[in-house]
Short mmCIF file of C-alpha atoms in Angstrom, two decimals:
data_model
loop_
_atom_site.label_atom_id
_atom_site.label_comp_id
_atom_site.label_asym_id
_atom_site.label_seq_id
_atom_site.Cartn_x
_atom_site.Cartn_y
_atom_site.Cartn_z
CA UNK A 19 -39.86 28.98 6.11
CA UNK A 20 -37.42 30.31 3.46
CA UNK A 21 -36.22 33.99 3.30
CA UNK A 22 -38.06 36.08 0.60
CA UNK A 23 -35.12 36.73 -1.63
CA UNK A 24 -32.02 34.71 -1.29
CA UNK A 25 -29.41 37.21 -3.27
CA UNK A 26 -26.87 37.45 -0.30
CA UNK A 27 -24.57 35.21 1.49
CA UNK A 28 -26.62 35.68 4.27
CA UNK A 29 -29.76 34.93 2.85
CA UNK A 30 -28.12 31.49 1.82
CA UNK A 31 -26.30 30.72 4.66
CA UNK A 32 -29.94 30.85 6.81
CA UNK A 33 -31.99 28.62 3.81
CA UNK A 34 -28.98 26.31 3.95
CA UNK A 35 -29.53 25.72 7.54
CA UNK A 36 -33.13 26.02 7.53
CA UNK A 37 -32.95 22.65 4.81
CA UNK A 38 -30.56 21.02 7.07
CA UNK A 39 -32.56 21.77 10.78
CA UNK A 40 -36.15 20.33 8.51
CA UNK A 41 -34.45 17.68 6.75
CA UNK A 42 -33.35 16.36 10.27
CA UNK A 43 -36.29 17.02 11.62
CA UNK A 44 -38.16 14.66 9.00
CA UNK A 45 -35.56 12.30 9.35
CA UNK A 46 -36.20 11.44 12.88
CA UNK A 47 -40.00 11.87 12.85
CA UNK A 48 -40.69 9.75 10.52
CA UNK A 49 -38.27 7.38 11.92
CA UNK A 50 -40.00 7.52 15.10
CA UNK A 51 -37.27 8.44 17.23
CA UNK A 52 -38.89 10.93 19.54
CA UNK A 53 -42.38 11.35 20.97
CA UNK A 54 -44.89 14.22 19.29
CA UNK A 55 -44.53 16.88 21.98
CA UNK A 56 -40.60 17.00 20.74
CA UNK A 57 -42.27 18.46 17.63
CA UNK A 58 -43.64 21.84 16.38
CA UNK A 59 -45.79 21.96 13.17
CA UNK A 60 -45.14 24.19 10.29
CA UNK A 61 -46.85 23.89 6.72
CA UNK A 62 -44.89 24.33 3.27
CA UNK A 63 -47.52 25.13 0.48
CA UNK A 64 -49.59 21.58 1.62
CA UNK A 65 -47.07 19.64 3.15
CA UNK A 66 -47.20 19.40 6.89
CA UNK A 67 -43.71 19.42 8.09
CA UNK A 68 -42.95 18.60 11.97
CA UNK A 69 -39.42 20.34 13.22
CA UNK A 70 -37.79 19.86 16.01
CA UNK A 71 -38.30 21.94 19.20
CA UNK A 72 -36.13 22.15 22.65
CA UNK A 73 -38.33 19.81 24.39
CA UNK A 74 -37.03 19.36 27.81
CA UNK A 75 -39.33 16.47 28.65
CA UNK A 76 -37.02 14.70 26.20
CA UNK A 77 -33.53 14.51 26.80
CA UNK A 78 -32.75 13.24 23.10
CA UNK A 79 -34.39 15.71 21.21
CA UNK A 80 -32.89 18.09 23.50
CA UNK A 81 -29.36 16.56 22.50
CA UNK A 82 -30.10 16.86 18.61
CA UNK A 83 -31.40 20.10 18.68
CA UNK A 84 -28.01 21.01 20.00
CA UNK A 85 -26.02 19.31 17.62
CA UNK A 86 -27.67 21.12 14.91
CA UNK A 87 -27.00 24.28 16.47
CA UNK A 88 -22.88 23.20 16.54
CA UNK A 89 -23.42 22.40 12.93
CA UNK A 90 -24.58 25.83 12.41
CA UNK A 91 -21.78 27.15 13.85
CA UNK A 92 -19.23 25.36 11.06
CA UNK A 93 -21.57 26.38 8.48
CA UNK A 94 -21.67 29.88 9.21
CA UNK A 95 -17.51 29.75 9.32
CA UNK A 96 -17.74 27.86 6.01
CA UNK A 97 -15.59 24.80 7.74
CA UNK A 98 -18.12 22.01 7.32
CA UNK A 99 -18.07 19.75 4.30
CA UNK A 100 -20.19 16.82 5.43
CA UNK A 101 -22.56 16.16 8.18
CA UNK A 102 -23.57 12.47 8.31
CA UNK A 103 -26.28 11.22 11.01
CA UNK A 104 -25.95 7.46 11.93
CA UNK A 105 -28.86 5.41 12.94
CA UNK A 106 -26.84 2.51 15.23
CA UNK A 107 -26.97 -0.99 16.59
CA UNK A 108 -24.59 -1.61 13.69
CA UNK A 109 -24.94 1.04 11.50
CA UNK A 110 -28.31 0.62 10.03
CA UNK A 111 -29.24 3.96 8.19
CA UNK A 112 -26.77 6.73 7.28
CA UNK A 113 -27.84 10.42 6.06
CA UNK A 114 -25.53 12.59 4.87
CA UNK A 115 -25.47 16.58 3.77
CA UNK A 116 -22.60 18.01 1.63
CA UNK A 117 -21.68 21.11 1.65
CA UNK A 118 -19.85 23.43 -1.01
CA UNK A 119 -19.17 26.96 -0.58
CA UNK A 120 -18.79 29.34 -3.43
CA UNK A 121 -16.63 32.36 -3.94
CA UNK A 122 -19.11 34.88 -5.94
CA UNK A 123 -16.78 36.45 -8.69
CA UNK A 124 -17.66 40.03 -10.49
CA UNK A 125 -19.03 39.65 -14.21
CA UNK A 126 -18.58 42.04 -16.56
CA UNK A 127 -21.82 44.21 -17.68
CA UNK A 128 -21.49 44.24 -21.45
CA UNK A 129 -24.27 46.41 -22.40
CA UNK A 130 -22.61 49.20 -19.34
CA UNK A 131 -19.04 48.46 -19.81
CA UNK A 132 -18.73 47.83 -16.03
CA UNK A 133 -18.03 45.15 -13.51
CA UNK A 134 -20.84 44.47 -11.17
CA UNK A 135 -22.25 41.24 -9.04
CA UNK A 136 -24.70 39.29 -11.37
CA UNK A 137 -27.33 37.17 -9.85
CA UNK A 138 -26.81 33.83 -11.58
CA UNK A 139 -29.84 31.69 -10.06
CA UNK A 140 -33.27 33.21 -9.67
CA UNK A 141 -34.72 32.82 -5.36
CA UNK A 142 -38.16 31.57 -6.93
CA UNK A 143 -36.25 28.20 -8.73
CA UNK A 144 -34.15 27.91 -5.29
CA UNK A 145 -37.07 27.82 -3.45
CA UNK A 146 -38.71 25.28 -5.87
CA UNK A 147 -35.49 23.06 -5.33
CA UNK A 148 -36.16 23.45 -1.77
CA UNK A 149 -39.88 22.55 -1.88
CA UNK A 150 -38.90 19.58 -4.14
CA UNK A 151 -35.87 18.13 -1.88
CA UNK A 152 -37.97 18.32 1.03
CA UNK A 153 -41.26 16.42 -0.78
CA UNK A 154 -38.92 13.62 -2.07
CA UNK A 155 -37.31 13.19 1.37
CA UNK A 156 -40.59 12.96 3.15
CA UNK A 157 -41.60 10.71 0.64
CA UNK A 158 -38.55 8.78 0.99
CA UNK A 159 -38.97 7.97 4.79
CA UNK A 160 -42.34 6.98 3.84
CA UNK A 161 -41.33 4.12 2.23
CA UNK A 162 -38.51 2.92 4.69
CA UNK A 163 -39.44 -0.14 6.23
CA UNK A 164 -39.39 0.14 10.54
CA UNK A 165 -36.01 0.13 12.11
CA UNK A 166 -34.66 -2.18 14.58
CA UNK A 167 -35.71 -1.03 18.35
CA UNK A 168 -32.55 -1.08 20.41
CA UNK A 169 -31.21 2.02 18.15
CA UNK A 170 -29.12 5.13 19.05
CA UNK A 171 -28.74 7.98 16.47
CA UNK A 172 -24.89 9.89 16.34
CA UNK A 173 -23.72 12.69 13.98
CA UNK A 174 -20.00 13.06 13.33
CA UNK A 175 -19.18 16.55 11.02
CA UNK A 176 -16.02 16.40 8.49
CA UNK A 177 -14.40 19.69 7.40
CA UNK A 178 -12.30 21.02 4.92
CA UNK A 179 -8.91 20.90 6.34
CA UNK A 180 -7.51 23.70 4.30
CA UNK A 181 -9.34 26.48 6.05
CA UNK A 182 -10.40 24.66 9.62
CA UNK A 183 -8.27 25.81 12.53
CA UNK A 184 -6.84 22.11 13.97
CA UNK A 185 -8.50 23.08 17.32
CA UNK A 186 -11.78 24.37 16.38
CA UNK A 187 -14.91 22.03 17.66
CA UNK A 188 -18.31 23.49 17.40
CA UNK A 189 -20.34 23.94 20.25
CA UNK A 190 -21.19 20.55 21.81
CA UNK A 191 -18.43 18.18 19.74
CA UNK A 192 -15.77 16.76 20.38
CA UNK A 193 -12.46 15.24 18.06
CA UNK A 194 -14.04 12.44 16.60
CA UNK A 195 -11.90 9.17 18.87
CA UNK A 196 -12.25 6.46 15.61
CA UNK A 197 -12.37 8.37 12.17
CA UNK A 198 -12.62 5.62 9.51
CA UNK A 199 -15.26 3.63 7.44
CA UNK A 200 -18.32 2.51 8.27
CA UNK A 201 -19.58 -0.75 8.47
CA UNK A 202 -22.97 -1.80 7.24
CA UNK A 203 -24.73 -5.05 8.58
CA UNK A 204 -26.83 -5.90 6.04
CA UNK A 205 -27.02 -5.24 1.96
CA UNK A 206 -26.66 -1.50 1.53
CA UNK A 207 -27.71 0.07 -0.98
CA UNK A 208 -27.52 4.56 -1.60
CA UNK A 209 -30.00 6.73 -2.84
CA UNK A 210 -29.32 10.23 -4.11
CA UNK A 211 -32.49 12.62 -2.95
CA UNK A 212 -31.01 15.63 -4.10
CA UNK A 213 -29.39 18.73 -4.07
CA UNK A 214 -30.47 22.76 -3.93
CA UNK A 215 -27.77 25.08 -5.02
CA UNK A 216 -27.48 29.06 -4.98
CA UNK A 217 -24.87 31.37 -6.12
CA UNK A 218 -22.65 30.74 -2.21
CA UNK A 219 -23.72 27.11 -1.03
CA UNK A 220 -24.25 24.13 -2.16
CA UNK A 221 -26.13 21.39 -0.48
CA UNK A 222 -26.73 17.80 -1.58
CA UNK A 223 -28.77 15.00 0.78
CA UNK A 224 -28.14 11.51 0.41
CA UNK A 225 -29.34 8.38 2.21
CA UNK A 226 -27.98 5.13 2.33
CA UNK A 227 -30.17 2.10 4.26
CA UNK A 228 -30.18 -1.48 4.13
CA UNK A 229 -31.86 -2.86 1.08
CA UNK A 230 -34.77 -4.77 2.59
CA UNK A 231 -35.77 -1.81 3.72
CA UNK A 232 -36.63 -0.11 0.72
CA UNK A 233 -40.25 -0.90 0.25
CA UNK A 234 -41.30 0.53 -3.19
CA UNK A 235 -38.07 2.08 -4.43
CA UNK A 236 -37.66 2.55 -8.25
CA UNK A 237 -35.20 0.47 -9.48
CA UNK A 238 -33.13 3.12 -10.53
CA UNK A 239 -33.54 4.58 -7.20
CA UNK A 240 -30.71 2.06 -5.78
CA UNK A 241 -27.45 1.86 -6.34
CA UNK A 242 -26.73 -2.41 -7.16
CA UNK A 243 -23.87 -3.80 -5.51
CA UNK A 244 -22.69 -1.04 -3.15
CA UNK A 245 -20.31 -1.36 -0.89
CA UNK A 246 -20.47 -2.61 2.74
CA UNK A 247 -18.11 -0.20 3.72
CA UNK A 248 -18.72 3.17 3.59
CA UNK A 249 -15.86 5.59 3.53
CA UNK A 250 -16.07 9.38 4.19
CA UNK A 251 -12.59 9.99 2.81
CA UNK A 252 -12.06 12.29 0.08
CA UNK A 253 -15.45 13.35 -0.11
CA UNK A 254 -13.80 17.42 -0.40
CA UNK A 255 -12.94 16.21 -4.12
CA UNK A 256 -15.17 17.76 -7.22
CA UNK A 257 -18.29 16.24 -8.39
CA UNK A 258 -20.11 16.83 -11.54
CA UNK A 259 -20.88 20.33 -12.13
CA UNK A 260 -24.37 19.64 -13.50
CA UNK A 261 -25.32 18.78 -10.04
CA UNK A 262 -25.22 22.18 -9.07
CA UNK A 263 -28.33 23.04 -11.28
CA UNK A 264 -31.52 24.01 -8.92
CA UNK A 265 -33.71 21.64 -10.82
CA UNK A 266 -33.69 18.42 -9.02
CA UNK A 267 -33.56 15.07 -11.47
CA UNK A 268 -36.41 13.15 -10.22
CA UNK A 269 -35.36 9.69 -11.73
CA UNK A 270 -31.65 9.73 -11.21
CA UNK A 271 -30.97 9.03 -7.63
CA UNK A 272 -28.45 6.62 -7.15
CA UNK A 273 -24.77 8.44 -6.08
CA UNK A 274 -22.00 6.45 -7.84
CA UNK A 275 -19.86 3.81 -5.88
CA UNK A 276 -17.04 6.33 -6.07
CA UNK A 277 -18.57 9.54 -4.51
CA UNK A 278 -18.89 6.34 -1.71
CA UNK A 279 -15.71 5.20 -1.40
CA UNK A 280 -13.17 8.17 -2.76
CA UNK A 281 -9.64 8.28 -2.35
CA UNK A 282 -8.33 7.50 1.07
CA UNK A 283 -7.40 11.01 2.67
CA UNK A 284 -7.22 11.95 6.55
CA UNK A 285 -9.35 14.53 7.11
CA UNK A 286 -10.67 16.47 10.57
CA UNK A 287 -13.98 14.86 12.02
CA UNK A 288 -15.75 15.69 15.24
CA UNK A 289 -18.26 13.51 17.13
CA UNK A 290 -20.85 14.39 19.46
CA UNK A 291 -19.95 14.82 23.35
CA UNK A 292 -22.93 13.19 24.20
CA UNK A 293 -25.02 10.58 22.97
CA UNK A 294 -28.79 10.81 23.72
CA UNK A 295 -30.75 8.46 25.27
CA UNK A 296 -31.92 5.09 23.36
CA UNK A 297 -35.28 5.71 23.10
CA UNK A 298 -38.47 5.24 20.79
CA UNK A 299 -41.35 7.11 20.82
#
């Protein structure tokens, strides 16, 4: 699932987007959004994962698949910062990946006396960050209460507007027609699952759902009194630098009410062309 050594940009651009297709993949199995034959089945050490295939019995899965491949596309060009999934009547469930790209710098070889490219985080503990995001997602979604029925699942992208042409759209979006906050209808509440880091990307997975949802959460899992509205403003400024470490605090979950909310900023967003089909498996 992961590539053997992941020392180049490369390497990290195709883990980073390996995490993202899976995590999605989880996301809306074990939300039972689309039937089994939408799936394929992969194992990770012992945990059976189920990704998402082009399954052209189902036009929905069809449709996410392909927004994950446009997603891909601002990834690879580095313009993606967020990529939040919506689970809708009102919005019910919201997901969100954030993504940081880092500029390798040359360190200086004391014992040599010359500059050269020095591998600051070892493939084996990004892997394990992997394995451990993915484990604590699944296990996540396993204790989410059932959604509503009449649901329909969107994906808007937000980019860094320093380096994004103002015309690019990825492949199958659109300029998003409403940018703004969301609006939860019942008691929110956001839990942090994690983040994996190596030495070019950055990628941290939140999920915020309504409270009675949350079956067996920790308390320190959820975030008390968070905010009905959700903004996605200002999300470009910087967070705590420990959260860049590969090791994955298992107790400390709960983003803080102002990663939420941020400063108000207008920022590029695209939305899907298409919506798939409301449908359950």
């Amino acid at each position: 699932l992961f590539p053997e050594a992941i020392t180049t940009e490369q390497q990290s651009v195709v883990l980073v987007k390996r995490l993202l297709a899976i995590s999605v993949s989880c996301i809306t199995y074990m939300r039972g959004l689309f039937p089994e034959s939408s799936y394929g089945t992969r194992y990770l050490d012992d945990l059976c994962l189920k990704i998402l295939r082009e399954d052209k019995s189902c036009l929905g899965s069809l449709q996410i698949v392909k927004w994950i491949q446009g997603c891909f596309d601002a990834l690879e060009k580095q313009y993606v910062s967020f990529c939040s999934h919506f689970l809708l009547e009102i919005v019910t469930e919201l997901y969100q990946f954030k993504f940081k790209y880092k500029k390798k710098v040359p360190q200086m070889d004391i014992s040599s006396n010359e500059r050269e490219f020095v591998t600051g985080l070892c493939s084996d503990d990004i892997k394990q960050a992997s394995r451990l995001l993915l484990r604590r997602l699944y296990l996540l979604m396993q204790n989410l209460g059932p959604l509503p029925n009449d649901i329909t699942l969107t994906m808007k992208l937000f980019y860094y507007n320093d380096v994004t042409p103002k015309d690019y759209q990825p492949p199958g979006f659109k300029e998003d027609a409403s940018p703004g906050d969301l609006v939860f209808g019942g008691d929110p509440v956001s839990l942090r699952v994690g983040s994996v880091s190596t030495d070019f990307h950055l990628m941290k997975v939140r999920v915020t759902t309504e409270k009675k949802r949350v079956r067996k959460a920790h308390s320190k899992l959820i975030q008390k009194n968070g905010p009905t509205e959700i903004s996605h403003q200002g999300l470009d400024c910087e967070e705590e630098e420990e959260e860049e470490d590969t090791k994955i605090n298992l107790l400390n979950l709960a983003f803080s009410q102002e990663e939420v909310t941020g400063p108000k900023k207008k920022r590029k967003v695209s939305e899907p062309e298409k919506l798939p089909l409301k449908s359950r498996k």
